[in-house]
CSV table of N, CA and C in Angstrom, one decimal:
chain,number,residue,atom,x,y,z
I,25,UNK,N,0.8,-1.1,-0.1
I,25,UNK,CA,0.0,0.0,-0.1
I,25,UNK,C,0.9,1.2,0.2
I,26,UNK,N,1.8,1.2,0.8
I,26,UNK,CA,2.8,2.4,0.9
I,26,UNK,C,3.3,2.8,-0.4
I,27,UNK,N,3.7,1.8,-1.4
I,27,UNK,CA,4.4,2.0,-2.6
I,27,UNK,C,3.4,2.6,-3.7
I,28,UNK,N,2.1,2.2,-3.3
I,28,UNK,CA,1.0,2.5,-4.3
I,28,UNK,C,0.5,4.0,-4.1
I,29,UNK,N,0.8,4.7,-3.0
I,29,UNK,CA,0.2,5.9,-2.7
I,29,UNK,C,0.8,7.0,-3.7
I,30,UNK,N,2.1,7.1,-3.9
I,30,UNK,CA,2.6,8.0,-4.9
I,30,UNK,C,2.0,7.9,-6.3
I,31,UNK,N,1.9,6.7,-6.7
I,31,UNK,CA,1.2,6.4,-8.0
I,31,UNK,C,-0.3,6.9,-8.0
I,32,UNK,N,-0.9,6.7,-7.0
I,32,UNK,CA,-2.4,7.0,-6.9
I,32,UNK,C,-2.5,8.6,-7.0
I,33,UNK,N,-1.5,9.2,-6.3
I,33,UNK,CA,-1.5,10.8,-6.2
I,33,UNK,C,-1.3,11.3,-7.6
I,34,UNK,N,-0.3,10.6,-8.4
I,34,UNK,CA,-0.1,11.0,-9.6
I,34,UNK,C,-1.2,10.7,-10.6
I,35,UNK,N,-1.9,9.6,-10.5
I,35,UNK,CA,-3.0,9.4,-11.4
I,35,UNK,C,-4.1,10.5,-11.0
I,36,UNK,N,-4.2,11.0,-9.8
I,36,UNK,CA,-5.2,11.8,-9.5
I,36,UNK,C,-4.7,13.3,-10.2
I,37,UNK,N,-3.6,13.5,-10.1
I,37,UNK,CA,-3.1,14.8,-10.7
I,37,UNK,C,-3.4,14.8,-12.3
I,38,UNK,N,-3.0,13.5,-12.9
I,38,UNK,CA,-3.4,13.4,-14.4
I,38,UNK,C,-4.8,13.6,-14.7
I,39,UNK,N,-5.7,13.0,-13.8
I,39,UNK,CA,-7.2,13.2,-14.0
I,39,UNK,C,-7.4,14.7,-13.9
I,40,UNK,N,-6.9,15.3,-12.8
I,40,UNK,CA,-7.3,16.8,-12.6
I,40,UNK,C,-6.8,17.6,-13.9
I,41,UNK,N,-5.7,17.3,-14.4
I,41,UNK,CA,-5.2,18.0,-15.6
I,41,UNK,C,-6.2,17.8,-16.8
I,42,UNK,N,-6.5,16.5,-16.9
I,42,UNK,CA,-7.4,16.2,-18.1
I,42,UNK,C,-8.7,17.0,-18.0
I,43,UNK,N,-9.3,17.1,-16.7
I,43,UNK,CA,-10.4,17.9,-16.4
I,43,UNK,C,-10.4,19.2,-16.8
I,44,UNK,N,-9.3,19.8,-16.4
I,44,UNK,CA,-9.2,21.3,-16.6
I,44,UNK,C,-8.9,21.5,-18.1
I,45,UNK,N,-8.4,20.5,-18.8
I,45,UNK,CA,-8.3,20.7,-20.3
I,45,UNK,C,-9.5,20.2,-21.1
I,46,UNK,N,-10.5,19.9,-20.4
I,46,UNK,CA,-11.7,19.3,-20.9
I,46,UNK,C,-11.7,18.2,-21.8
I,47,UNK,N,-10.7,17.3,-21.5
I,47,UNK,CA,-10.5,16.1,-22.2
I,47,UNK,C,-11.5,14.9,-21.6
I,48,UNK,N,-12.1,15.3,-20.5
I,48,UNK,CA,-13.0,14.1,-19.9
I,48,UNK,C,-14.5,14.8,-19.9
I,49,UNK,N,-15.3,14.0,-20.3
I,49,UNK,CA,-16.8,14.5,-20.3
I,49,UNK,C,-17.3,14.8,-18.9
I,50,UNK,N,-18.3,15.5,-18.8
I,50,UNK,CA,-18.8,15.9,-17.5
I,50,UNK,C,-19.4,14.7,-16.8
I,51,UNK,N,-20.0,13.7,-17.5
I,51,UNK,CA,-20.5,12.6,-16.9
I,51,UNK,C,-19.4,11.8,-16.4
I,52,UNK,N,-18.2,11.7,-17.1
I,52,UNK,CA,-17.1,11.0,-16.5
I,52,UNK,C,-16.4,11.5,-15.4
I,53,UNK,N,-16.5,12.9,-15.5
I,53,UNK,CA,-15.8,13.6,-14.3
I,53,UNK,C,-16.6,13.3,-13.0
I,54,UNK,N,-17.9,13.2,-13.2
I,54,UNK,CA,-18.6,12.8,-11.8
I,54,UNK,C,-18.3,11.5,-11.5
I,55,UNK,N,-18.3,10.7,-12.3
I,55,UNK,CA,-17.9,9.0,-12.0
I,55,UNK,C,-16.6,9.1,-11.3
I,56,UNK,N,-15.6,9.8,-12.0
I,56,UNK,CA,-14.1,9.7,-11.5
I,56,UNK,C,-14.0,10.5,-10.2
I,57,UNK,N,-14.9,11.7,-10.1
I,57,UNK,CA,-14.8,12.3,-8.8
I,57,UNK,C,-15.2,11.4,-7.7
I,58,UNK,N,-16.4,10.7,-7.9
I,58,UNK,CA,-16.8,9.7,-6.7
I,58,UNK,C,-15.8,8.8,-6.4
I,59,UNK,N,-15.0,8.4,-7.4
I,59,UNK,CA,-13.9,7.3,-7.1
I,59,UNK,C,-12.7,8.0,-6.4
I,60,UNK,N,-12.4,9.2,-6.8
I,60,UNK,CA,-11.3,9.9,-6.1
I,60,UNK,C,-11.6,10.3,-4.8
I,61,UNK,N,-12.8,10.7,-4.6
I,61,UNK,CA,-13.4,11.1,-3.2
I,61,UNK,C,-13.4,9.8,-2.3
I,62,UNK,N,-13.7,8.6,-2.8
I,62,UNK,CA,-13.8,7.3,-2.2
I,62,UNK,C,-12.3,7.0,-1.7
I,63,UNK,N,-11.3,7.1,-2.6
I,63,UNK,CA,-9.9,6.9,-2.4
I,63,UNK,C,-9.4,7.8,-1.2
I,64,UNK,N,-9.6,9.0,-1.3
I,64,UNK,CA,-9.2,10.0,-0.3
I,64,UNK,C,-9.8,9.8,1.0
I,65,UNK,N,-11.2,9.3,1.0
I,65,UNK,CA,-11.7,9.0,2.3
I,65,UNK,C,-11.2,7.9,3.0
I,66,UNK,N,-11.0,6.9,2.1
I,66,UNK,CA,-10.5,5.5,2.8
I,66,UNK,C,-8.9,5.7,3.1
I,67,UNK,N,-8.2,6.6,2.4
I,67,UNK,CA,-6.9,6.8,2.7
I,67,UNK,C,-6.6,7.4,4.1
I,68,UNK,N,-7.5,8.4,4.2
I,68,UNK,CA,-7.5,9.1,5.6
I,68,UNK,C,-7.9,8.2,6.7
I,69,UNK,N,-9.0,7.4,6.5
I,69,UNK,CA,-9.4,6.4,7.5
I,69,UNK,C,-8.2,5.4,7.8
I,70,UNK,N,-7.6,4.9,6.8
I,70,UNK,CA,-6.2,4.1,7.0
I,70,UNK,C,-5.3,4.8,7.6
I,71,UNK,N,-4.9,5.9,7.3
I,71,UNK,CA,-4.0,6.6,8.1
I,71,UNK,C,-4.2,6.9,9.5
I,72,UNK,N,-5.5,7.3,9.7
I,72,UNK,CA,-5.9,7.6,11.2
I,72,UNK,C,-5.7,6.2,11.9
I,73,UNK,N,-6.1,5.1,11.3
I,73,UNK,CA,-6.0,3.8,12.1
I,73,UNK,C,-4.6,3.4,12.3
I,74,UNK,N,-3.6,3.8,11.4
I,74,UNK,CA,-2.4,3.5,11.6
I,74,UNK,C,-1.7,4.3,12.7
I,75,UNK,N,-2.0,5.6,12.6
I,75,UNK,CA,-1.7,6.6,13.7
I,75,UNK,C,-2.1,6.0,15.1
I,76,UNK,N,-3.2,5.6,15.2
I,76,UNK,CA,-3.7,5.0,16.4
I,76,UNK,C,-3.0,3.7,16.9
I,77,UNK,N,-2.5,2.9,15.8
I,77,UNK,CA,-2.1,1.6,16.4
I,77,UNK,C,-0.4,1.5,16.2
I,78,UNK,N,0.2,2.3,15.5
I,78,UNK,CA,1.7,2.2,15.4
I,78,UNK,C,2.3,3.0,16.5
I,79,UNK,N,3.2,2.3,17.1
I,79,UNK,CA,4.1,3.2,18.2
I,79,UNK,C,5.1,4.1,17.6
I,80,UNK,N,5.3,5.1,18.5
I,80,UNK,CA,6.3,6.1,18.1
I,80,UNK,C,7.5,5.7,18.9
I,81,UNK,N,8.6,6.2,18.5
I,81,UNK,CA,9.9,6.0,19.2
I,81,UNK,C,9.8,6.5,20.8
I,82,UNK,N,9.0,7.5,21.0
I,82,UNK,CA,9.0,8.2,22.3
I,82,UNK,C,8.0,7.6,23.2
I,83,UNK,N,7.1,6.6,22.7
I,83,UNK,CA,6.2,6.0,23.5
I,83,UNK,C,6.8,5.1,24.6
I,84,UNK,N,6.2,5.1,25.9
I,84,UNK,CA,6.7,4.0,26.9
I,84,UNK,C,6.3,2.7,26.5
I,85,UNK,N,6.9,1.7,27.1
I,85,UNK,CA,6.7,0.4,26.9
I,85,UNK,C,5.2,0.1,27.1
I,86,UNK,N,4.5,0.5,28.2
I,86,UNK,CA,3.1,0.2,28.3
I,86,UNK,C,2.2,0.7,27.3
I,87,UNK,N,2.6,1.9,26.6
I,87,UNK,CA,1.8,2.6,25.5
I,87,UNK,C,2.1,1.6,24.2
I,88,UNK,N,3.3,1.2,24.1
I,88,UNK,CA,3.6,0.3,23.0
I,88,UNK,C,2.9,-1.0,23.1
I,89,UNK,N,2.8,-1.6,24.2
I,89,UNK,CA,2.1,-2.7,24.4
I,89,UNK,C,0.5,-2.6,24.0
I,90,UNK,N,0.0,-1.5,24.7
I,90,UNK,CA,-1.5,-1.3,24.2
I,90,UNK,C,-1.8,-1.1,22.6
I,91,UNK,N,-0.7,-0.3,22.1
I,91,UNK,CA,-0.9,-0.2,20.6
I,91,UNK,C,-0.7,-1.4,19.8
I,92,UNK,N,0.2,-2.3,20.3
I,92,UNK,CA,0.3,-3.7,19.7
I,92,UNK,C,-1.2,-4.5,19.8
I,93,UNK,N,-1.8,-4.2,20.9
I,93,UNK,CA,-3.1,-5.0,21.1
I,93,UNK,C,-4.1,-4.4,20.1
I,94,UNK,N,-4.1,-3.0,20.1
I,94,UNK,CA,-4.9,-2.3,19.2
I,94,UNK,C,-4.7,-2.8,17.7
I,95,UNK,N,-3.5,-2.9,17.3
I,95,UNK,CA,-3.1,-3.3,16.0
I,95,UNK,C,-3.6,-4.6,15.5
I,96,UNK,N,-3.7,-5.5,16.5
I,96,UNK,CA,-4.3,-6.9,16.3
I,96,UNK,C,-5.7,-6.8,16.0
I,97,UNK,N,-6.5,-5.9,17.0
I,97,UNK,CA,-7.8,-5.6,16.7
I,97,UNK,C,-8.2,-5.0,15.4
I,98,UNK,N,-7.3,-4.2,14.8
I,98,UNK,CA,-7.6,-3.3,13.7
I,98,UNK,C,-7.3,-4.0,12.4
I,99,UNK,N,-6.7,-5.2,12.6
I,99,UNK,CA,-6.4,-5.9,11.2
I,99,UNK,C,-7.6,-6.1,10.3
I,100,UNK,N,-8.6,-6.5,10.8
I,100,UNK,CA,-10.0,-6.8,9.9
I,100,UNK,C,-10.4,-5.4,9.4
I,101,UNK,N,-10.4,-4.4,10.2
I,101,UNK,CA,-10.7,-3.2,9.7
I,101,UNK,C,-9.8,-2.6,8.6
I,102,UNK,N,-8.6,-2.8,8.7
I,102,UNK,CA,-7.5,-2.3,7.9
I,102,UNK,C,-7.7,-3.1,6.5
I,103,UNK,N,-8.0,-4.4,6.7
I,103,UNK,CA,-8.2,-5.4,5.6
I,103,UNK,C,-9.3,-5.0,4.7
I,104,UNK,N,-10.4,-4.6,5.3
I,104,UNK,CA,-11.6,-4.1,4.7
I,104,UNK,C,-11.4,-2.8,3.8
I,105,UNK,N,-10.5,-1.9,4.5
I,105,UNK,CA,-10.3,-0.6,3.7
I,105,UNK,C,-9.4,-0.9,2.5
I,106,UNK,N,-8.5,-1.8,2.7
I,106,UNK,CA,-7.5,-2.2,1.5
I,106,UNK,C,-8.5,-2.8,0.5
I,107,UNK,N,-9.4,-3.7,0.7
I,107,UNK,CA,-10.2,-4.4,-0.4
I,107,UNK,C,-11.0,-3.2,-1.0
I,108,UNK,N,-11.6,-2.3,-0.3
I,108,UNK,CA,-12.4,-1.3,-0.8
I,108,UNK,C,-11.4,-0.4,-1.8
I,109,UNK,N,-10.3,-0.1,-1.2
I,109,UNK,CA,-9.4,0.7,-2.2
I,109,UNK,C,-9.2,0.0,-3.4
I,110,UNK,N,-8.9,-1.2,-3.4
I,110,UNK,CA,-8.8,-2.1,-4.5
I,110,UNK,C,-9.6,-2.0,-5.7
I,111,UNK,N,-11.1,-1.9,-5.1
I,111,UNK,CA,-12.1,-1.7,-6.2
I,111,UNK,C,-12.1,-0.3,-6.9
I,112,UNK,N,-11.6,0.8,-6.0
I,112,UNK,CA,-11.5,2.1,-6.6
I,112,UNK,C,-10.4,2.1,-7.5
I,113,UNK,N,-9.2,1.4,-7.2
I,113,UNK,CA,-8.1,1.4,-8.1
I,113,UNK,C,-8.5,0.5,-9.4
I,114,UNK,N,-9.3,-0.4,-9.2
I,114,UNK,CA,-9.7,-1.1,-10.4
I,114,UNK,C,-10.6,-0.2,-11.4
I,115,UNK,N,-11.3,0.8,-10.9
I,115,UNK,CA,-12.1,1.5,-11.7
I,115,UNK,C,-11.1,2.5,-12.6
I,116,UNK,N,-10.1,2.9,-11.7
I,116,UNK,CA,-9.2,3.9,-12.4
I,116,UNK,C,-8.4,3.1,-13.4
I,117,UNK,N,-8.0,1.9,-13.2
I,117,UNK,CA,-7.2,1.1,-14.3
I,117,UNK,C,-8.1,0.8,-15.4
I,118,UNK,N,-9.4,0.6,-15.1
I,118,UNK,CA,-10.3,0.4,-16.3
I,118,UNK,C,-10.5,1.7,-17.2
I,119,UNK,N,-10.5,2.9,-16.4
I,119,UNK,CA,-10.6,4.1,-17.2
I,119,UNK,C,-9.5,4.3,-18.1
I,120,UNK,N,-8.3,4.2,-17.4
I,120,UNK,CA,-7.0,4.4,-18.1
I,120,UNK,C,-6.8,3.5,-19.4
I,121,UNK,N,-7.0,2.1,-19.1
I,121,UNK,CA,-6.9,1.2,-20.2
I,121,UNK,C,-7.9,1.5,-21.3
I,122,UNK,N,-9.1,1.8,-20.9
I,122,UNK,CA,-10.2,2.2,-22.0
I,122,UNK,C,-9.5,3.4,-22.9
I,123,UNK,N,-9.0,4.3,-22.2
I,123,UNK,CA,-8.6,5.6,-23.0
I,123,UNK,C,-7.3,5.1,-23.8
I,124,UNK,N,-6.5,4.2,-23.3
I,124,UNK,CA,-5.3,3.8,-24.1
I,124,UNK,C,-5.7,3.0,-25.3
I,125,UNK,N,-6.6,2.2,-25.2
I,125,UNK,CA,-7.1,1.3,-26.3
I,125,UNK,C,-7.7,2.3,-27.4
I,126,UNK,N,-8.7,3.1,-27.0
I,126,UNK,CA,-9.3,4.1,-27.8
I,126,UNK,C,-8.3,5.1,-28.6
I,127,UNK,N,-7.4,5.5,-27.8
I,127,UNK,CA,-6.4,6.4,-28.4
I,127,UNK,C,-5.6,5.6,-29.5
I,128,UNK,N,-5.2,4.4,-29.2
I,128,UNK,CA,-4.5,3.5,-30.2
I,128,UNK,C,-5.3,3.2,-31.3
I,129,UNK,N,-6.7,3.3,-31.2
I,129,UNK,CA,-7.5,3.0,-32.5
I,129,UNK,C,-7.7,4.2,-33.3
I,130,UNK,N,-7.1,5.3,-32.9
I,130,UNK,CA,-7.2,6.5,-33.7
I,130,UNK,C,-8.4,7.5,-33.2
I,131,UNK,N,-9.2,7.1,-32.3
I,131,UNK,CA,-10.4,7.8,-32.0
I,131,UNK,C,-9.8,9.1,-31.1
I,132,UNK,N,-10.5,10.3,-31.1
I,132,UNK,CA,-10.0,11.4,-30.2
I,132,UNK,C,-10.6,11.0,-28.8
I,133,UNK,N,-9.7,11.3,-27.9
I,133,UNK,CA,-10.1,11.2,-26.4
I,133,UNK,C,-11.4,11.8,-26.1
I,134,UNK,N,-11.6,13.2,-26.4
I,134,UNK,CA,-12.7,13.8,-26.1
I,134,UNK,C,-14.0,13.1,-26.5
I,135,UNK,N,-14.0,12.5,-27.9
I,135,UNK,CA,-15.1,11.9,-28.4
I,135,UNK,C,-15.4,10.6,-27.8
I,136,UNK,N,-14.3,9.8,-27.4
I,136,UNK,CA,-14.3,8.5,-26.6
I,136,UNK,C,-14.9,8.9,-25.1
I,137,UNK,N,-14.5,9.9,-24.6
I,137,UNK,CA,-15.0,10.2,-23.2
I,137,UNK,C,-16.5,10.6,-23.3
I,138,UNK,N,-17.0,11.2,-24.3
I,138,UNK,CA,-18.4,11.6,-24.4
I,138,UNK,C,-19.0,10.4,-24.7
I,139,UNK,N,-18.8,9.4,-25.3
I,139,UNK,CA,-19.6,8.2,-25.7
I,139,UNK,C,-19.5,7.1,-24.6
I,140,UNK,N,-18.4,7.0,-23.7
I,140,UNK,CA,-18.1,5.9,-22.9
I,140,UNK,C,-18.8,6.0,-21.5
I,141,UNK,N,-19.1,4.9,-21.0
I,141,UNK,CA,-19.6,4.8,-19.6
I,141,UNK,C,-18.5,3.9,-18.9
I,142,UNK,N,-18.5,4.0,-17.6
I,142,UNK,CA,-17.6,3.2,-16.8
I,142,UNK,C,-18.4,2.7,-15.7
I,143,UNK,N,-18.3,1.4,-15.3
I,143,UNK,CA,-19.0,0.8,-14.3
I,143,UNK,C,-18.2,0.2,-13.3
I,144,UNK,N,-18.6,0.3,-12.1
I,144,UNK,CA,-17.7,-0.3,-10.9
I,144,UNK,C,-18.4,-1.5,-10.3
I,145,UNK,N,-17.8,-2.6,-10.4
I,145,UNK,CA,-18.3,-3.9,-9.8
I,145,UNK,C,-17.5,-4.2,-8.6
I,146,UNK,N,-17.8,-3.9,-7.4
I,146,UNK,CA,-17.0,-4.1,-6.3
I,146,UNK,C,-16.6,-5.5,-6.0
I,147,UNK,N,-15.5,-5.7,-5.4
I,147,UNK,CA,-14.9,-7.0,-5.1
I,147,UNK,C,-16.1,-8.0,-4.2
I,148,UNK,N,-15.8,-9.1,-4.3
I,148,UNK,CA,-16.7,-10.1,-3.7
I,148,UNK,C,-16.8,-10.0,-2.2
I,149,UNK,N,-15.8,-9.6,-1.5
I,149,UNK,CA,-15.6,-9.4,0.0
I,149,UNK,C,-16.1,-8.2,0.5
I,150,UNK,N,-16.4,-7.1,-0.5
I,150,UNK,CA,-16.8,-5.9,0.1
I,150,UNK,C,-18.4,-6.0,0.2
I,151,UNK,N,-18.7,-6.0,1.5
I,151,UNK,CA,-20.1,-6.2,2.1
I,151,UNK,C,-21.1,-5.1,1.8
I,152,UNK,N,-20.6,-4.0,1.4
I,152,UNK,CA,-21.5,-2.7,1.3
I,152,UNK,C,-22.0,-2.7,-0.1
I,153,UNK,N,-21.8,-3.5,-1.0
I,153,UNK,CA,-22.2,-3.5,-2.4
I,153,UNK,C,-23.6,-3.8,-2.5
I,154,UNK,N,-24.3,-3.0,-3.4
I,154,UNK,CA,-25.6,-3.3,-3.7
I,154,UNK,C,-25.9,-3.5,-5.1
I,155,UNK,N,-26.7,-4.4,-5.5
I,155,UNK,CA,-27.1,-4.7,-6.9
I,155,UNK,C,-26.0,-5.3,-7.5
I,156,UNK,N,-25.3,-6.0,-6.9
I,156,UNK,CA,-24.1,-6.7,-7.4
I,156,UNK,C,-24.4,-7.8,-8.4
I,157,UNK,N,-25.3,-8.7,-7.9
I,157,UNK,CA,-25.8,-9.9,-8.6
I,157,UNK,C,-26.4,-9.7,-10.0
I,158,UNK,N,-27.2,-8.5,-10.1
I,158,UNK,CA,-27.8,-8.2,-11.3
I,158,UNK,C,-26.6,-7.8,-12.2
I,159,UNK,N,-25.5,-7.1,-12.0
I,159,UNK,CA,-24.4,-6.7,-12.9
I,159,UNK,C,-23.7,-8.0,-13.2
I,160,UNK,N,-23.4,-8.9,-12.1
I,160,UNK,CA,-22.6,-10.1,-12.5
I,160,UNK,C,-23.4,-11.0,-13.5
I,161,UNK,N,-24.7,-11.1,-13.3
I,161,UNK,CA,-25.6,-11.9,-14.2
I,161,UNK,C,-25.5,-11.4,-15.6
I,162,UNK,N,-25.4,-10.1,-15.7
I,162,UNK,CA,-25.6,-9.3,-17.1
I,162,UNK,C,-24.2,-9.7,-17.7
I,163,UNK,N,-23.1,-9.6,-16.8
I,163,UNK,CA,-21.8,-9.7,-17.5
I,163,UNK,C,-21.6,-11.1,-18.1
I,164,UNK,N,-22.1,-12.1,-17.1
I,164,UNK,CA,-22.0,-13.4,-17.6
I,164,UNK,C,-22.8,-13.8,-18.9
I,165,UNK,N,-23.8,-13.3,-18.9
I,165,UNK,CA,-24.7,-13.3,-20.2
I,165,UNK,C,-24.1,-12.8,-21.4
I,166,UNK,N,-23.3,-11.6,-21.1
I,166,UNK,CA,-22.6,-11.0,-22.3
I,166,UNK,C,-21.6,-11.8,-22.8
I,167,UNK,N,-20.8,-12.6,-22.0
I,167,UNK,CA,-19.6,-13.3,-22.4
I,167,UNK,C,-20.1,-14.5,-22.9
I,168,UNK,N,-21.5,-15.1,-22.7
I,168,UNK,CA,-21.8,-16.4,-23.2
I,168,UNK,C,-22.3,-16.2,-24.5
I,169,UNK,N,-22.6,-15.0,-24.9
I,169,UNK,CA,-23.1,-14.8,-26.3
I,169,UNK,C,-22.0,-14.8,-27.4
């Protein structure tokens, strides 16, 4: 996770630049904004939990022990944050791979952005997902044809 944060920040900066240059449609900007806001929110939650659980060099032995116990209790919470972040990262990967394919086929990016829609299908272990079965059924039917 630590190694991926600089790349995620760079991706956000590229999206911001593309929005400023109007290379991304208003509909896609809205979708990407939700993804970016979700990433920022989860990253802050992740950072707060780490601050709460990781000992600092100045902590007493007792405080370090308490934080060690907190970190064990926080493992499930942190794992859920990481899984949810993975779904957001998948959305960003899908978006950029879509733009790359379209650009290599000779279509202009603004035209592609205006015509395209992006869908996020959360990971199986993300329990806050709603409507997932319908999307999965439609996807399976599409690939059967």
